[in-house]
CSV table of C-alpha atoms and ligand atoms in Angstrom, one decimal:
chain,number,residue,atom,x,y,z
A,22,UNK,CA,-132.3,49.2,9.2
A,23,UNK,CA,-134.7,49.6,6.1
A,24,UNK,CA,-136.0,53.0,8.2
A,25,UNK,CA,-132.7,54.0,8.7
A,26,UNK,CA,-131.2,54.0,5.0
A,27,UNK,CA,-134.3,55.3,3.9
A,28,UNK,CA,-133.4,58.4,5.6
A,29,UNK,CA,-129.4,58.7,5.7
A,30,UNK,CA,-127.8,60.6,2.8
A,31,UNK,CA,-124.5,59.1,4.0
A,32,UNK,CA,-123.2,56.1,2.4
A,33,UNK,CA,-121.5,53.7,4.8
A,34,UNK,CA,-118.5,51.3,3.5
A,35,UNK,CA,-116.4,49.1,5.3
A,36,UNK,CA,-112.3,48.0,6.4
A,37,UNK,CA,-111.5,45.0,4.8
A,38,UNK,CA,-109.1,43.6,3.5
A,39,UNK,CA,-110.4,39.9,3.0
A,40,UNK,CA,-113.2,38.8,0.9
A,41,UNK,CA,-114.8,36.9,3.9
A,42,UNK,CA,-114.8,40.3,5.8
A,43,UNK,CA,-116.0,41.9,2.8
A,44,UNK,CA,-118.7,39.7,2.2
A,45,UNK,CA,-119.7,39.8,6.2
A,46,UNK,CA,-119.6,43.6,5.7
A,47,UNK,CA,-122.1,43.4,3.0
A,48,UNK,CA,-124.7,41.5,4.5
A,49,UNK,CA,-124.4,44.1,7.5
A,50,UNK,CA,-125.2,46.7,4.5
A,51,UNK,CA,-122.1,47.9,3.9
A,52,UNK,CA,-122.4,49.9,0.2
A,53,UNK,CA,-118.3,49.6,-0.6
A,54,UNK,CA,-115.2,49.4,0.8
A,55,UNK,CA,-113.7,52.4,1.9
A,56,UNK,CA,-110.4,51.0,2.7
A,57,UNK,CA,-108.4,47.9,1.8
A,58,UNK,CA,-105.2,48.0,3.7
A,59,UNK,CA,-102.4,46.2,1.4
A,60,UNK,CA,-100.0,45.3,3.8
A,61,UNK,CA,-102.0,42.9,5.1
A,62,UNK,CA,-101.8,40.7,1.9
A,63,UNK,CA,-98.1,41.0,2.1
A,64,UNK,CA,-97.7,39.1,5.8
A,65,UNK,CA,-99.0,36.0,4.7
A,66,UNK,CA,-97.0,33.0,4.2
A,67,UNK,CA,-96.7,32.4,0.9
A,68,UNK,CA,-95.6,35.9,0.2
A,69,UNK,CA,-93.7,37.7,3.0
A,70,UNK,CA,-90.7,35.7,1.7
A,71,UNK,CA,-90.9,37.6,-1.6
A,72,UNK,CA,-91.6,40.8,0.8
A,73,UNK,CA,-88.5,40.2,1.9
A,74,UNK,CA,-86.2,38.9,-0.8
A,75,UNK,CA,-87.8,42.6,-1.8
A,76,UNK,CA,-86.2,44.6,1.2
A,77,UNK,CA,-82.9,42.7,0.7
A,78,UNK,CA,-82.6,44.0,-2.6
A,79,UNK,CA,-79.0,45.6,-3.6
A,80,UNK,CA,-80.6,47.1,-6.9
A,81,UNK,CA,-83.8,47.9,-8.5
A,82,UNK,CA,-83.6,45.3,-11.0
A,83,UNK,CA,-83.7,42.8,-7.4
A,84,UNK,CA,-86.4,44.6,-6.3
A,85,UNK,CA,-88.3,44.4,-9.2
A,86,UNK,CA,-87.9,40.6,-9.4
A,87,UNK,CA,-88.9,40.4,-5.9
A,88,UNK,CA,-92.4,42.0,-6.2
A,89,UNK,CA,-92.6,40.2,-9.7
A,90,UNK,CA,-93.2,36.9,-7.3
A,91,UNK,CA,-95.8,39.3,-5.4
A,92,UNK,CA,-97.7,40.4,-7.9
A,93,UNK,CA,-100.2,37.7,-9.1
A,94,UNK,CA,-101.0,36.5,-5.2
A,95,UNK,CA,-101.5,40.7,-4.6
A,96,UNK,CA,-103.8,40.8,-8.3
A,97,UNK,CA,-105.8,37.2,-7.2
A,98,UNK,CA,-106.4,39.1,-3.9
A,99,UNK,CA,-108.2,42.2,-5.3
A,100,UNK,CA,-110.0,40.1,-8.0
A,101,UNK,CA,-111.8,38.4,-4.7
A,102,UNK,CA,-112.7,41.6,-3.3
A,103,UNK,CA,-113.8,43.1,-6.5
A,104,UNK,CA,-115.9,39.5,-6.7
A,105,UNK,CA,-117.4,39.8,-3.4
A,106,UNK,CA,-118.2,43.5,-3.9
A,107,UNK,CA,-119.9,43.1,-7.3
A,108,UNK,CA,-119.4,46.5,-8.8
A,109,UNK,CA,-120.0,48.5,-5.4
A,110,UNK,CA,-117.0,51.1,-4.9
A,111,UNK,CA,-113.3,49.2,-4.0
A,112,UNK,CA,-111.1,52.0,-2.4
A,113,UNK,CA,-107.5,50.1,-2.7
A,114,UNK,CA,-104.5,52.1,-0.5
A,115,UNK,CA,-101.2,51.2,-1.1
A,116,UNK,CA,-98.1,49.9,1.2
A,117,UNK,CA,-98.1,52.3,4.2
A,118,UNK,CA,-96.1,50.7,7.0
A,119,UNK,CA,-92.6,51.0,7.5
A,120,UNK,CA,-90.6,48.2,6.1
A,121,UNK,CA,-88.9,47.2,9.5
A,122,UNK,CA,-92.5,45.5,10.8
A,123,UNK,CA,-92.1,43.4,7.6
A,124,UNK,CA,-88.5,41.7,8.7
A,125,UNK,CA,-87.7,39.2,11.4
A,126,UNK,CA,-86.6,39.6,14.7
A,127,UNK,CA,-86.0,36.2,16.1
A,128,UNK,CA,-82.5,34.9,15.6
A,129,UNK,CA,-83.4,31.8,13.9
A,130,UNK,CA,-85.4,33.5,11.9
A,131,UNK,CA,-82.5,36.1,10.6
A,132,UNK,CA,-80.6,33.4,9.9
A,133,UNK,CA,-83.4,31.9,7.5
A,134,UNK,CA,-83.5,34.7,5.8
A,135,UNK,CA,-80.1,34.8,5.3
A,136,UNK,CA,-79.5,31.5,4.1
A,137,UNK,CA,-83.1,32.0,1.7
A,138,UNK,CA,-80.8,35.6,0.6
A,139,UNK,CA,-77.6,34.0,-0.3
A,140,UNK,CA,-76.1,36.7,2.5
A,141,UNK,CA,-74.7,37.0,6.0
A,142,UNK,CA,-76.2,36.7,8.8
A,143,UNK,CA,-74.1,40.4,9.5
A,144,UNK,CA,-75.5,41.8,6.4
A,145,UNK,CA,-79.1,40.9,6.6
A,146,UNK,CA,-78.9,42.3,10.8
A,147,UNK,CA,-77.1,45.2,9.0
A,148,UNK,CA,-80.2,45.6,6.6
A,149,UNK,CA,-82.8,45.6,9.4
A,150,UNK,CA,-80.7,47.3,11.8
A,151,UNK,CA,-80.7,50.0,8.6
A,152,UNK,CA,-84.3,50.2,8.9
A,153,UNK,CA,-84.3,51.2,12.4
A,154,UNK,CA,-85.7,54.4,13.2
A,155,UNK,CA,-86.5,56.5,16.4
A,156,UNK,CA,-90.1,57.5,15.6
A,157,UNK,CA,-91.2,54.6,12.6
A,158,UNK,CA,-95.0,56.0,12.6
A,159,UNK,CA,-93.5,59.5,11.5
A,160,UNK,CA,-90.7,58.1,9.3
A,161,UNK,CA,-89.9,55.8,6.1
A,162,UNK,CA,-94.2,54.9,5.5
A,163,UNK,CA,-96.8,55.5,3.6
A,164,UNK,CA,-96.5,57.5,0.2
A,165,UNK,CA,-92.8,57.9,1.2
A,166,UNK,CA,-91.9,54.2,0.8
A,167,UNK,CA,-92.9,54.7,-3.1
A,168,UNK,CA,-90.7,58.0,-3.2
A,169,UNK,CA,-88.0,55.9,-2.7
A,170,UNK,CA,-89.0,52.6,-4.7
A,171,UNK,CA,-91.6,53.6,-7.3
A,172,UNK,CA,-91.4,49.5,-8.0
A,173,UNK,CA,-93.9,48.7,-5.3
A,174,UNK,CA,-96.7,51.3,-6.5
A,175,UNK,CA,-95.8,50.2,-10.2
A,176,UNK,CA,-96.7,46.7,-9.0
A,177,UNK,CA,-99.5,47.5,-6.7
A,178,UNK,CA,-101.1,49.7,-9.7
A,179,UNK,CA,-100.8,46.4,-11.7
A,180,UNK,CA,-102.4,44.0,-9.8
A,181,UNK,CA,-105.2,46.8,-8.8
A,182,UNK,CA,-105.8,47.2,-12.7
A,183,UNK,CA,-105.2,43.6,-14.1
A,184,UNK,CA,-107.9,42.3,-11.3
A,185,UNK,CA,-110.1,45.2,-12.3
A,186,UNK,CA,-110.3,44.3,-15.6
A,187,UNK,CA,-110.2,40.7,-15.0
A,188,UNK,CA,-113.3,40.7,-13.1
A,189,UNK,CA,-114.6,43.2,-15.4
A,190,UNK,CA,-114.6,40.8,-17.9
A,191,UNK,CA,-116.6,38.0,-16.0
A,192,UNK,CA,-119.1,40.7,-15.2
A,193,UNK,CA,-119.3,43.4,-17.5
A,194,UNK,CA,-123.0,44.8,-15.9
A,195,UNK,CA,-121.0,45.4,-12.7
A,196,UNK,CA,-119.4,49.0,-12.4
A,197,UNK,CA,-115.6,48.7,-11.7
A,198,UNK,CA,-114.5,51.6,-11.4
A,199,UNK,CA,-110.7,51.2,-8.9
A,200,UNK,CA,-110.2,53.7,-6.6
A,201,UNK,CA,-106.5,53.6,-5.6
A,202,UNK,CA,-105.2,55.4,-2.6
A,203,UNK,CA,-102.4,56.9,-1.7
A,204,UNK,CA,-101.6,57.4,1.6
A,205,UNK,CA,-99.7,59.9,3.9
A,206,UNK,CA,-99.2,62.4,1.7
A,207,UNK,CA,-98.7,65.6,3.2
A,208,UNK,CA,-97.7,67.8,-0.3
A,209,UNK,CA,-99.4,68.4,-3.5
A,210,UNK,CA,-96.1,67.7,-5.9
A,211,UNK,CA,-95.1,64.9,-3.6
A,212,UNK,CA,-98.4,63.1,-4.4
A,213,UNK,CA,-98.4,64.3,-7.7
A,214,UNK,CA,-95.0,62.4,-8.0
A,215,UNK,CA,-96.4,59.1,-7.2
A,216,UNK,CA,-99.7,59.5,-8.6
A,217,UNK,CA,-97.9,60.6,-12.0
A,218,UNK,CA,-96.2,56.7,-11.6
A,219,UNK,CA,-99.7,55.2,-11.0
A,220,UNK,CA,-101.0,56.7,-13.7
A,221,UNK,CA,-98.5,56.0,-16.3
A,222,UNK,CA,-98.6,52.0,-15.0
A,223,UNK,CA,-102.4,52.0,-15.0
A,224,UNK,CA,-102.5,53.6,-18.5
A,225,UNK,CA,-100.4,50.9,-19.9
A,226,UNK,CA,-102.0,48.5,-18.6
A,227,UNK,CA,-105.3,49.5,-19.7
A,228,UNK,CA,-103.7,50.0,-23.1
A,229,UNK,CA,-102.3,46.7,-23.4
A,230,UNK,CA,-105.3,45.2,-22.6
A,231,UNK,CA,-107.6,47.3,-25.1
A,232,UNK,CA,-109.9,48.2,-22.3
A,233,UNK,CA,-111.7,51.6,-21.9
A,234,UNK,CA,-111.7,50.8,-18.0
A,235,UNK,CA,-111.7,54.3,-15.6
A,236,UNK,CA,-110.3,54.3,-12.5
A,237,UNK,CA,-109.4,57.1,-9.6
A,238,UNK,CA,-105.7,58.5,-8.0
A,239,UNK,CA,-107.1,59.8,-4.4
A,240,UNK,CA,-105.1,60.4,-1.0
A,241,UNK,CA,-105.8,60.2,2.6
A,242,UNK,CA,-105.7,63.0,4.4
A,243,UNK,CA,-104.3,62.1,7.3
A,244,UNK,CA,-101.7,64.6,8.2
A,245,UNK,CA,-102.0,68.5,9.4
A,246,UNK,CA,-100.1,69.5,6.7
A,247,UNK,CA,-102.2,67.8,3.8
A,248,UNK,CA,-105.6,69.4,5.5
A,249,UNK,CA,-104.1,72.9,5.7
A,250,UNK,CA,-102.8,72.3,2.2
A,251,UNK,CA,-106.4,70.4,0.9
A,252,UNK,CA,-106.8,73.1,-2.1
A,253,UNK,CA,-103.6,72.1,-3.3
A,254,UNK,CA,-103.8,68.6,-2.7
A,255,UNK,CA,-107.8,68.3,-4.5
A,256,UNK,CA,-105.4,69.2,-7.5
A,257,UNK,CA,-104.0,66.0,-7.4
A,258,UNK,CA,-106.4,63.7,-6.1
A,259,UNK,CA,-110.0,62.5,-7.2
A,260,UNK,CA,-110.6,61.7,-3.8
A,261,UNK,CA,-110.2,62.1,0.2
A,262,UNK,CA,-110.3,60.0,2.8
A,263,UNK,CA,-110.2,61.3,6.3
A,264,UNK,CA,-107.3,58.7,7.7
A,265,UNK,CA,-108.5,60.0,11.3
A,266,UNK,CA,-106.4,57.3,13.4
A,267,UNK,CA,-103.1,59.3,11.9
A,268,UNK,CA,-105.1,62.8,11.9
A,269,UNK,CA,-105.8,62.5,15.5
A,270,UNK,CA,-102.3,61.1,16.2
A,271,UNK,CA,-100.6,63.9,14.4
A,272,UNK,CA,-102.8,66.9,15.7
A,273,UNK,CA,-102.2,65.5,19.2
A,274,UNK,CA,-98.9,64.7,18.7
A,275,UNK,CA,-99.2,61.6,21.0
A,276,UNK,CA,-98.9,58.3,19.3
A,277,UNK,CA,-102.1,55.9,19.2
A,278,UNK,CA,-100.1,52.9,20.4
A,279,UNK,CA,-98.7,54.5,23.4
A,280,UNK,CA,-100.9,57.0,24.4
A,281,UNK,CA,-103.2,54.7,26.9
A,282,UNK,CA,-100.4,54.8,29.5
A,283,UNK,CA,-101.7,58.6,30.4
A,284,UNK,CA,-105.0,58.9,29.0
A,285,UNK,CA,-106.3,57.4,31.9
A,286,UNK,CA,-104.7,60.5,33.9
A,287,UNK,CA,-106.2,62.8,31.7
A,288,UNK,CA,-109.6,61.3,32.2
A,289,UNK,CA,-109.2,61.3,36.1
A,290,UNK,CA,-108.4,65.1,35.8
A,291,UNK,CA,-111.0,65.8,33.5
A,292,UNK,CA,-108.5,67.7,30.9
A,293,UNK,CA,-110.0,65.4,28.5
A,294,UNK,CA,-114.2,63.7,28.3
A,295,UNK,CA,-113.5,60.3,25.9
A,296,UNK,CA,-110.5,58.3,23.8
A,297,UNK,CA,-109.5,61.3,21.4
A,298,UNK,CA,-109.3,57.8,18.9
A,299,UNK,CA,-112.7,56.2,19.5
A,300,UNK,CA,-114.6,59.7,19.2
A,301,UNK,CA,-113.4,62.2,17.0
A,302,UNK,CA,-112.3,65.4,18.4
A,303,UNK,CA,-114.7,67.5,16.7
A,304,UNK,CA,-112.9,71.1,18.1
A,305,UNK,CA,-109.8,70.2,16.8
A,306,UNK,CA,-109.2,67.4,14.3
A,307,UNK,CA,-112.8,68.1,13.2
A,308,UNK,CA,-111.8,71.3,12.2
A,309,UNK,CA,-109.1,70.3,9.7
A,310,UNK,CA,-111.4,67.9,8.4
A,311,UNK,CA,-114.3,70.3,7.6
A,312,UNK,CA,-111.4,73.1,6.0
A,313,UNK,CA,-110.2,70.5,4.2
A,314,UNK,CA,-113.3,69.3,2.3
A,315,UNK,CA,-114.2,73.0,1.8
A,316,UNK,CA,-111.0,73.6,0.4
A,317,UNK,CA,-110.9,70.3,-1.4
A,318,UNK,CA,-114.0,71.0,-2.7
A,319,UNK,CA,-113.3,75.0,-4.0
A,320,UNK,CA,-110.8,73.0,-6.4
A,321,UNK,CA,-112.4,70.2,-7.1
A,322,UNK,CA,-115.6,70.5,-6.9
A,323,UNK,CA,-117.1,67.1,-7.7
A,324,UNK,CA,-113.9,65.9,-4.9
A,325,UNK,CA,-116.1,62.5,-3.0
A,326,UNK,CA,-114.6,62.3,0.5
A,327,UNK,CA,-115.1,59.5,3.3
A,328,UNK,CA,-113.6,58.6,6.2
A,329,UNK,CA,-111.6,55.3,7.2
A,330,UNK,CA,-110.1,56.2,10.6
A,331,UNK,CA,-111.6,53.9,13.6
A,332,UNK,CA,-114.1,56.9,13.8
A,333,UNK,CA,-116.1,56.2,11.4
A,334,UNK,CA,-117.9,53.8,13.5
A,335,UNK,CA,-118.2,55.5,16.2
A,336,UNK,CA,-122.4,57.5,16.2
A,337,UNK,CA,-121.3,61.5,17.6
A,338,UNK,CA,-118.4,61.2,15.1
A,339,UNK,CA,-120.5,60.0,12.1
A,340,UNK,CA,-123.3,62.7,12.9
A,341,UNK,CA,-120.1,65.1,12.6
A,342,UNK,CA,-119.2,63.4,9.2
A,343,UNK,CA,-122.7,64.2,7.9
A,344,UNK,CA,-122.5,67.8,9.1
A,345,UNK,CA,-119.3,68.6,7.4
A,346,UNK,CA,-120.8,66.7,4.2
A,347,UNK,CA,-118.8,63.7,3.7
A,348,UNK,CA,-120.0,61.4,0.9
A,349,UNK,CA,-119.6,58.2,3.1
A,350,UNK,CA,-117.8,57.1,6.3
A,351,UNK,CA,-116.0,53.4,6.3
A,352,UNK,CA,-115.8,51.4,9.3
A,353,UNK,CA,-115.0,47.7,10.2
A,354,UNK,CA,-117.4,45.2,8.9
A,355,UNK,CA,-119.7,44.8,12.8
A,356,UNK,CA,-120.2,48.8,13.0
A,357,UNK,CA,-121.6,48.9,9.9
A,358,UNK,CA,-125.0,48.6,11.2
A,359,UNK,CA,-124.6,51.0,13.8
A,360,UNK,CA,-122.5,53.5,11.1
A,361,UNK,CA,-125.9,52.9,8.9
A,362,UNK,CA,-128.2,54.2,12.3
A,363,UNK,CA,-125.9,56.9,13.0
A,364,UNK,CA,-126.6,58.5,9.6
A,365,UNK,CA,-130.1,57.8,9.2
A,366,UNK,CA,-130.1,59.8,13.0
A,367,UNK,CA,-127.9,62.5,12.3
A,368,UNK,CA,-129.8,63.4,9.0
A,369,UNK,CA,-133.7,63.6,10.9
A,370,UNK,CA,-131.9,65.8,13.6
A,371,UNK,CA,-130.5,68.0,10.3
A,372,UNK,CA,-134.3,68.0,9.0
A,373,UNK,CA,-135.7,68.8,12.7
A,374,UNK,CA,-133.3,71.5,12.8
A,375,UNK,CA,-134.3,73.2,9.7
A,376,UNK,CA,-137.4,73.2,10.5
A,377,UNK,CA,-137.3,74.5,13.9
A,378,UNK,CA,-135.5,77.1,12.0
A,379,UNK,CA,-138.5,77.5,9.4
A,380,UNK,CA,-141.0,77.7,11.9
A,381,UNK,CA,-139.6,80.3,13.9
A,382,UNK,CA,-138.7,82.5,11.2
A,383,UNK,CA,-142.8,82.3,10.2
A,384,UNK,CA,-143.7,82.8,13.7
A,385,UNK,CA,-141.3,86.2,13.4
A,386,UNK,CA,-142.4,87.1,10.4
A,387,UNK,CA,-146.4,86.5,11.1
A,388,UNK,CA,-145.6,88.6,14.5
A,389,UNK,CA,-144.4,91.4,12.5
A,390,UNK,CA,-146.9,91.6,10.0
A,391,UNK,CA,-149.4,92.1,13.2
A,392,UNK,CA,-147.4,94.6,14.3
A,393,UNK,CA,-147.4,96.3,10.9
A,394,UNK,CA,-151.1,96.2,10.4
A,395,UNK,CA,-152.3,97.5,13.8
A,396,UNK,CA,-149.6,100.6,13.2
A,397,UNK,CA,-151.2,101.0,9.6
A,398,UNK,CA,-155.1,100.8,11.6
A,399,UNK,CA,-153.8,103.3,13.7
A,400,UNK,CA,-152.6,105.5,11.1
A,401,UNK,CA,-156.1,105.5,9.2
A,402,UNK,CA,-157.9,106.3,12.3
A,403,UNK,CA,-155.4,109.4,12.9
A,404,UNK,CA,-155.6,110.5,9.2
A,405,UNK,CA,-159.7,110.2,9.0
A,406,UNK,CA,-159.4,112.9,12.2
A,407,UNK,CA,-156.9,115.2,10.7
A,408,UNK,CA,-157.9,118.6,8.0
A,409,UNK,CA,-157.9,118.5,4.6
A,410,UNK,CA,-154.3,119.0,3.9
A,411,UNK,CA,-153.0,116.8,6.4
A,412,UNK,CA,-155.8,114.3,4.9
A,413,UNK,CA,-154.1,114.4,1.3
A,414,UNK,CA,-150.3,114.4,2.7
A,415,UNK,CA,-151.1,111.5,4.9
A,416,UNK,CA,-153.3,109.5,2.2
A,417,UNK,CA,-150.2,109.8,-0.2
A,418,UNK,CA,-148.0,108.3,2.8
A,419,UNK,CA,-150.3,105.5,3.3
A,420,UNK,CA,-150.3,104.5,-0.3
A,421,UNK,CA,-146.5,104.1,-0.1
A,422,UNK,CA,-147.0,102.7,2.9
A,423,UNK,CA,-149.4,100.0,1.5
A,424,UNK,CA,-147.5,99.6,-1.8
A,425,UNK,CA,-144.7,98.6,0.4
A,426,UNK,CA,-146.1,96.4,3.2
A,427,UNK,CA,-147.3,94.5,-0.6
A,428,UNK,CA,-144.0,94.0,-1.3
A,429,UNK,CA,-142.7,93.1,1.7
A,430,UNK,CA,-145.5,90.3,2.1
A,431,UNK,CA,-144.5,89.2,-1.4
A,432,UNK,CA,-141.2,89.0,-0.6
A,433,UNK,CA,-141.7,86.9,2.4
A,434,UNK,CA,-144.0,84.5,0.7
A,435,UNK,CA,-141.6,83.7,-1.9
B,516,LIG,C1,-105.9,56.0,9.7
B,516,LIG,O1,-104.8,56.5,9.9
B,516,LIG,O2,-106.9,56.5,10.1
B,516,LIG,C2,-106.0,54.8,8.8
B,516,LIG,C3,-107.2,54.4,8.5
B,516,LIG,O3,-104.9,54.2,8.5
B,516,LIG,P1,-104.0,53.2,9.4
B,516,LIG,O4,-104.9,53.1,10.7
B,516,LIG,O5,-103.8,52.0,8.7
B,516,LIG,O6,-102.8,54.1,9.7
B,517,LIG,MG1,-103.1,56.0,8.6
């Protein structure tokens, strides 16, 4: 492993969402986290009750109380991962699912809920019934779920900052630097609407609490539309990270969870070689991804972009990554090692290559300058056979000649 990261220019981070998988990640070498998925802090116990006292909510004001009872588990959360990290990279994505895989299903379970609301049982089955929809992972998620209630990226933003500094404070030689993002966004003014809320919460904050803390506004890019549109987008955001589960979902147009019952058809008839979702589908998806950092990168030129999709532990798709110049790809904690391998392979075979390249361009050039020299010998002998006047005419040729074989030597040493 120490041969490996002494060659790879990529960095490798990890998933995780939970300072033991953080800390596991870690020892396997991991240099960050490239993705903490919220919504998993929201399903546990103690807080999915506030989750959903949130989603009842009549008004704004309800809502806001609601997420009030979320926000110092969500802040004691990141102040953990921002402990077990100390000072490597945090990349913190807001609320992405849809808000039906938050409420019950079970009867007795509605009717908890109902009695913990003060409502119905027929309102609160109204409520999730109301959250219903045909095609949920194309629907009412990601950066649309703050569209519509900025309250839960105001109070994600919070508890993001106040454990930033927080920590910061404990350990002021670590680097804390929050990298919040945003994800699903397929428009630059629709993620320039919600990053313009995170902003003005996470300048307050760090306002009220006299800090001088920096942090970063980044997306994933994990829809066609937001890699076609990556120039716009880099406008907005300080980062990218390649949400490749959804980019390979969306280019396809098959879903991940439901796409195994004819894969396996595909396979047989050879239409396709692996799991479009384990290996990245360098013709296709690929290409979005390397326009998009190009893109990205023509606007924002100092733009760092990863990769948190399930590919990023995967070794052809990280060699990819490393191609199209990604700044690190993020995988669960147990790839990690073989994420760190993968990189440390991909960039000797980059080296080999450019200097198969080198030395065949010499053995060209060396060839020609033969060539060149035995027409020039050739040339003398002719002109030391000739009269007089051809003599002079061909000497002044051969001077030219001479002066620019010089230059052309020159030119190819340099
Ligand atoms: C992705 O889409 O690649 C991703 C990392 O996000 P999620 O799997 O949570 O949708
Ligand atoms: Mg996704």
């Amino acid at each position: 492993m120490a041969w490996a990261d002494k060659y790879r220019t990529l960095k490798v981070r990890t998933n995780a969402d939970t300072p033991a998988d953080a800390k596991k990640a870690r020892e396997l070498g991991a240099e960050g986290i490239g993705l903490c998925r919220t919504e998993h802090m929201f399903f546990e116990e103690d807080r999915i009750a506030a989750f959903r006292e949130m989603i009842c909510s009549d008004t704004v004001e309800e809502r806001e109380a609601a997420l009030e009872k979320i926000l110092p588990y969500q802040q004691g959360d990141f102040e953990k991962l921002y402990e077990a990290l100390e000072g490597c990279p945090v990349t913190i994505r807001f609320l992405d699912p849809p808000l039906h895989e938050f409420v019950p299903t079970e009867e007795a379970d509605i009717e908890k809920l109902a009695e913990a609301q003060g409502k119905s049982v027929e309102t609160i089955k109204g409520i999730i019934q109301g959250l219903h929809e045909f095609n949920p992972m194309m629907g009412h998620r990601g950066l649309r779920l703050a569209v519509t209630y900025p309250e839960i990226a105001k109070m994600q933003t919070k508890a993001v900052i106040r454990a930033a500094i927080n920590v910061k404070k404990a350990h002021p030689e670590w680097d804390i630097v929050p990298e919040i993002m945003i994800p699903l966004s397929c428009d630059a003014k629709e993620l320039k609407y919600v990053k313009d809320i995170v902003v003005a919460t996470a300048d307050a904050e760090i306002e009220a609490a006299g800090s001088d803390m920096k942090y970063e506004v980044g997306t994933m890019i994990e829809i066609p539309r937001a890699a076609l549109t990556a120039a716009d987008i880099a406008k907005e955001a300080e980062f990218f990270c390649f949400g490749t589960n959804d980019l390979t979902q969306m280019t396809f147009g098959f879903s991940r969870d439901d796409a195994g019952k004819f894969l396996d058809a595909y396979y047989d008839a050879k239409i396709f070689e692996n799991d479009p979702f384990a290996k990245l589908d360098q013709t296709g998806v690929g290409q979005l991804m390397e326009m998009a950092v190009a893109n990205g990168k023509k606007t924002r030129p100092e733009l760092h972009c990863g990769i948190c999709g399930e590919h990023g532990g995967d070794p052809s798709s990280v060699e990819f990554c490393h191609k199209i110049g990604l700044d690190y790809v993020s995988c669960s904690p147990f790839r990690v090692p073989i994420a760190r391998l993968a990189a440390a392979q991909a960039a000797i075979a980059e080296k080999n290559a450019e200097k198969e390249a080198k030395d065949a361009t010499k053995e060209e050039i060396e060839k020609r300058i033969a060539d060149a020299k035995e027409t020039l010998a050739k040339l003398q002998d002719a002109a030391a056979d000739a009269g007089d006047d051809i003599k002079d005419f061909v000497a002044k040729g051969l001077k030219s000649l001479k002066a620019g074989f010089e230059e052309a030597k020159k030119t190819f040493g340099e």
